[in-house]
Each structure stands twice: as structure tokens, then as C-alpha cells.
mmCIF file of C-alpha atoms in Angstrom:
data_model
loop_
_atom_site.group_PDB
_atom_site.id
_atom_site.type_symbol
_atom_site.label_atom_id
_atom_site.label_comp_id
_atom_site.label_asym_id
_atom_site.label_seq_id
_atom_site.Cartn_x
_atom_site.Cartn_y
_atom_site.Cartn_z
ATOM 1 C CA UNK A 208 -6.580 4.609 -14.605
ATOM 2 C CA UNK A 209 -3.234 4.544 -17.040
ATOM 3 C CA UNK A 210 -3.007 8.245 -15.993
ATOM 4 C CA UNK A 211 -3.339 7.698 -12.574
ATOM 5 C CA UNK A 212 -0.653 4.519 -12.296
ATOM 6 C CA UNK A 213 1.815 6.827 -14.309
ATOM 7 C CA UNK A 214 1.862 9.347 -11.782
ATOM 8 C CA UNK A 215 1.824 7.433 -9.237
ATOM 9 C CA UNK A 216 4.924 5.183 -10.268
ATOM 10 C CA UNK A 217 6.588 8.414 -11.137
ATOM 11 C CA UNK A 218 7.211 9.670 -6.929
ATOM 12 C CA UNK A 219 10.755 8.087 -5.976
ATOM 13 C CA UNK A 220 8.697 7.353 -2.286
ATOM 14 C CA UNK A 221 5.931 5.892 -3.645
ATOM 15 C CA UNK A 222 8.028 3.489 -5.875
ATOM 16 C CA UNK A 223 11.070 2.617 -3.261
ATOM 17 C CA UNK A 224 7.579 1.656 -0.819
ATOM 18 C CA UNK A 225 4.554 0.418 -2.621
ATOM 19 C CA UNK A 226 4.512 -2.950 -4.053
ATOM 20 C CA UNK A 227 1.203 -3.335 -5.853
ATOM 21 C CA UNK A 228 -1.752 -0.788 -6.654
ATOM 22 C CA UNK A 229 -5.678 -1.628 -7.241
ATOM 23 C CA UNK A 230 -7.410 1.273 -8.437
ATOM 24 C CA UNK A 231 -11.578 0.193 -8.719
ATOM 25 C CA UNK A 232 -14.203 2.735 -9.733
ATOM 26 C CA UNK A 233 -17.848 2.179 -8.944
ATOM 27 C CA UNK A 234 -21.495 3.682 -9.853
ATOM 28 C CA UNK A 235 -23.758 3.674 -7.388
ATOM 29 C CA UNK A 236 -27.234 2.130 -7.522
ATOM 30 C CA UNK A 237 -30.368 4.033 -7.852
ATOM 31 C CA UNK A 238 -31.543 2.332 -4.387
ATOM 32 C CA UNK A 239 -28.396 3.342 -2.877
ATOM 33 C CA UNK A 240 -28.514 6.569 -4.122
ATOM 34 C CA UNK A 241 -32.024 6.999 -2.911
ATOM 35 C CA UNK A 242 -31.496 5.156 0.391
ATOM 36 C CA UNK A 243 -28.931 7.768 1.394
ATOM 37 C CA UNK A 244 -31.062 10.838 0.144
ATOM 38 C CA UNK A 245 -33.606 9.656 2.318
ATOM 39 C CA UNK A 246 -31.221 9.011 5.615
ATOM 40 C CA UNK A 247 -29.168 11.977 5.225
ATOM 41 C CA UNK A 248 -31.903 14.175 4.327
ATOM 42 C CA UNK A 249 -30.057 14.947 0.654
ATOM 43 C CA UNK A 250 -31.524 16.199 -2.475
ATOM 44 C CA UNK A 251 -30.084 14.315 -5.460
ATOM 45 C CA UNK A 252 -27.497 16.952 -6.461
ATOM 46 C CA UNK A 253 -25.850 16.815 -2.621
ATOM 47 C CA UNK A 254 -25.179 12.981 -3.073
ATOM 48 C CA UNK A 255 -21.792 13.301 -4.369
ATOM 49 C CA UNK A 256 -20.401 9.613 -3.927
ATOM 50 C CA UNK A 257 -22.751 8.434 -7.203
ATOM 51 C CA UNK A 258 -18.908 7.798 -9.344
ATOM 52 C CA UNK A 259 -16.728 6.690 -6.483
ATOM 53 C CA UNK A 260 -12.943 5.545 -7.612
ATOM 54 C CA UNK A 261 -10.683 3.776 -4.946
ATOM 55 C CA UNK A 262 -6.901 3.345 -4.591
ATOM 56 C CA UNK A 263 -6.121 0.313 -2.389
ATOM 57 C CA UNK A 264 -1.978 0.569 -1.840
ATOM 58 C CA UNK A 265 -0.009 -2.784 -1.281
ATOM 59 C CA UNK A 266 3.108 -1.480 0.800
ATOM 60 C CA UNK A 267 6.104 -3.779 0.782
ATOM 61 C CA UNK A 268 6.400 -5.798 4.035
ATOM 62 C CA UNK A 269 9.278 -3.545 5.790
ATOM 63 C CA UNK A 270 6.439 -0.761 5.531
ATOM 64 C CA UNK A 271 3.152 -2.131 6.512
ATOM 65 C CA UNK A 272 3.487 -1.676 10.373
ATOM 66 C CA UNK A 273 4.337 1.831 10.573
ATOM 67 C CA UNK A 274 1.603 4.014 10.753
ATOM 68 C CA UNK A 275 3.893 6.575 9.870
ATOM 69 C CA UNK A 276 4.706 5.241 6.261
ATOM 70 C CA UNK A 277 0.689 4.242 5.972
ATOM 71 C CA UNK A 278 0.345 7.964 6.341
ATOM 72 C CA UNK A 279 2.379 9.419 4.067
ATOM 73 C CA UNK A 280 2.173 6.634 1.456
ATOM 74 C CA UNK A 281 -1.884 7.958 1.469
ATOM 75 C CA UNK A 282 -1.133 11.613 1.287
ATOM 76 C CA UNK A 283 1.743 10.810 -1.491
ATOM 77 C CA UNK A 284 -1.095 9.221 -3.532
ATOM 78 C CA UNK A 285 -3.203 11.376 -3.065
ATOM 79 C CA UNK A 286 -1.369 14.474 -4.480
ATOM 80 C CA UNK A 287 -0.060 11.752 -7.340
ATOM 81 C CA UNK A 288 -3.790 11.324 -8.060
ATOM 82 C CA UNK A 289 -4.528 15.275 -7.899
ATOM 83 C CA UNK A 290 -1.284 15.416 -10.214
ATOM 84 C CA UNK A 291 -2.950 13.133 -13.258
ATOM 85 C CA UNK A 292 -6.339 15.101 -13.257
ATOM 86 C CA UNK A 293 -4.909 17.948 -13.716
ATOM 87 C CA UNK A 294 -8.366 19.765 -15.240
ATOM 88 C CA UNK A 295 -10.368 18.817 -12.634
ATOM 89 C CA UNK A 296 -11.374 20.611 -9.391
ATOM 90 C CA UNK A 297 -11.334 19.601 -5.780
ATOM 91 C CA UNK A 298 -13.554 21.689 -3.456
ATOM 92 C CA UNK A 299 -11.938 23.138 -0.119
ATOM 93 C CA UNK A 300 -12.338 21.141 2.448
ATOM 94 C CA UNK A 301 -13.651 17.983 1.136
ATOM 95 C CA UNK A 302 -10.381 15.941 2.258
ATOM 96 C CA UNK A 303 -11.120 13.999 4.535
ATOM 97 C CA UNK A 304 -7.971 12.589 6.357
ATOM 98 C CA UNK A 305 -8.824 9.185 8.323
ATOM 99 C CA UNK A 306 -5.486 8.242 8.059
ATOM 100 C CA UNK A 307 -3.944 10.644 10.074
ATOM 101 C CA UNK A 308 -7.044 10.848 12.208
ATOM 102 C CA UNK A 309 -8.744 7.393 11.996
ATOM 103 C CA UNK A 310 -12.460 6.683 12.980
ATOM 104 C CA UNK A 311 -13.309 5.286 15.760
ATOM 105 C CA UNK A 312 -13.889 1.774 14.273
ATOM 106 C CA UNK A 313 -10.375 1.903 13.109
ATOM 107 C CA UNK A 314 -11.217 2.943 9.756
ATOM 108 C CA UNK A 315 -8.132 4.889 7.915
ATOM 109 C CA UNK A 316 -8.503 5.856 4.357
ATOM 110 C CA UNK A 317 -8.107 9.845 2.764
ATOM 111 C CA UNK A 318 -11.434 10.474 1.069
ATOM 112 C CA UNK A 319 -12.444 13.627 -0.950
ATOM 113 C CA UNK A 320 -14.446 14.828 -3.826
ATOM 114 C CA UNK A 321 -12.931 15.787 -7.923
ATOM 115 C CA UNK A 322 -15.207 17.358 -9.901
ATOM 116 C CA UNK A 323 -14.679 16.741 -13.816
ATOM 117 C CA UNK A 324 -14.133 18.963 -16.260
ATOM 118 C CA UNK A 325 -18.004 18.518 -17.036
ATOM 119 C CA UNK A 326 -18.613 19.117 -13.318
ATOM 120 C CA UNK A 327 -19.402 16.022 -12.399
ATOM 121 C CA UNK A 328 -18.606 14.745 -9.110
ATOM 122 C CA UNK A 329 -16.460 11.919 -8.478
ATOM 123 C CA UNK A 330 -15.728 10.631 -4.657
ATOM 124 C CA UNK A 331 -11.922 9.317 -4.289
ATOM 125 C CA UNK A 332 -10.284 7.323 -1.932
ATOM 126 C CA UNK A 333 -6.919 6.532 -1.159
ATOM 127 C CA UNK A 334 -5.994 3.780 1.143
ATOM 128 C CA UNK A 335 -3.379 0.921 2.005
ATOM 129 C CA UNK A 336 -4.528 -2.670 2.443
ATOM 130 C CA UNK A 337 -3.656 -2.633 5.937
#
């Protein structure tokens, strides 16, 4: 997490914009890991969201409305977050940008998939509050 909060209060946007960060980092269950192997038809190895990490952003009021700043505050995070693990891999195409291109339900967050030096896999999302 120290890693992460260093880079990311290193990019002039992200400090001149963001007011607060909460990064949280989950593991989970065995009945949620089994639940979705069973819904999604997944053998154990192809549930990749067992380590999940999440970066909530807290922009500073004059930014919050602006879907344009939401956007870019994300994507600036999320290359800030790419920047402090710099040994570990990210498959291609396992961003997923629901910022830019939010689900239907209004959902907007930039979700993807690091794998650690060790190869294991740990989900990672980057959102604002709003």
C-alpha cells in the first residue's frame, strides 16, 4: 500500500485533483469462491478475483462533477498503480474500462488483473467515490 500511495502522490494531476485515497484489499471466501465456479462454469484456477485490492479516489469538490476529470483521475491511477508494481504482469486485455464506458446500472470503476511475481493473481480496481 506505501508503494502504491507514493506513486500515486508523485503525478502533479493526481495531486493538484485528488483529496483523499482508500486503498482496501480483500480475500475472498471459500463459498464465494465456489459460488462463482459453479455460476460461471470456472475451474478454480480461472477465478482470478480470489486477492482483490481497491482504490476508492476522493476528488476535491471543483472535480467531482465532471465525468471528464472522473475519467482521467481513474486511468492516472491506474498507470500510478502499474508504476509501483513494477515486477508484476498484467495480461492483455484484462482492463476493463467502466469509466469511460460505464455499465448499464451506472457502474464506473477500471478493473483488471496483476499477476505477482509468484504468479499469483490479484484483481484491481480503481475508482472515485462518486
Amino acid at each position: 500500500k506505501v508503494d502504491i500511495l507514493d506513486a500515486l502522490n508523485q503525478n502533479p494531476y493526481l495531486v493538484q485533483v485528488v483529496e483523499r485515497y482508500a486503498i482496501s484489499s480483500r480475500r475472498k471466501s471459500v463459498f464465494s469462491t465456489f459460488k462463482k465456479m459453479f455460476r460461471a462454469n470456472k475451474k478454480r484456477e480461472q477465478v482470478l478475483d480470489v486477492f482483490a485490492m481497491r482504490v476508492v479516489i476522493g476528488l476535491r469538490a471543483e472535480y467531482r462533477l465532471e465525468p471528464a476529470d472522473q475519467a482521467r483521475v481513474c486511468l492516472e491511477s491506474y498507470a500510478a498503480v502499474k508504476e509501483a508494481l513494477p515486477t508484476w504482469t498484467e495480461p492483455k486485455k484484462r482492463f476493463k474500462d467502466y469509466v469511460s464506458y460505464p455499465k448499464a446500472n451506472g457502474y464506473q470503476s477500471g478493473h483488471t488483473t496483476m499477476y505477482s511475481p509468484a504468479g499469483l493473481p490479484l484483481e484491481v480496481q480503481v475508482r472515485t467515490e462518486e
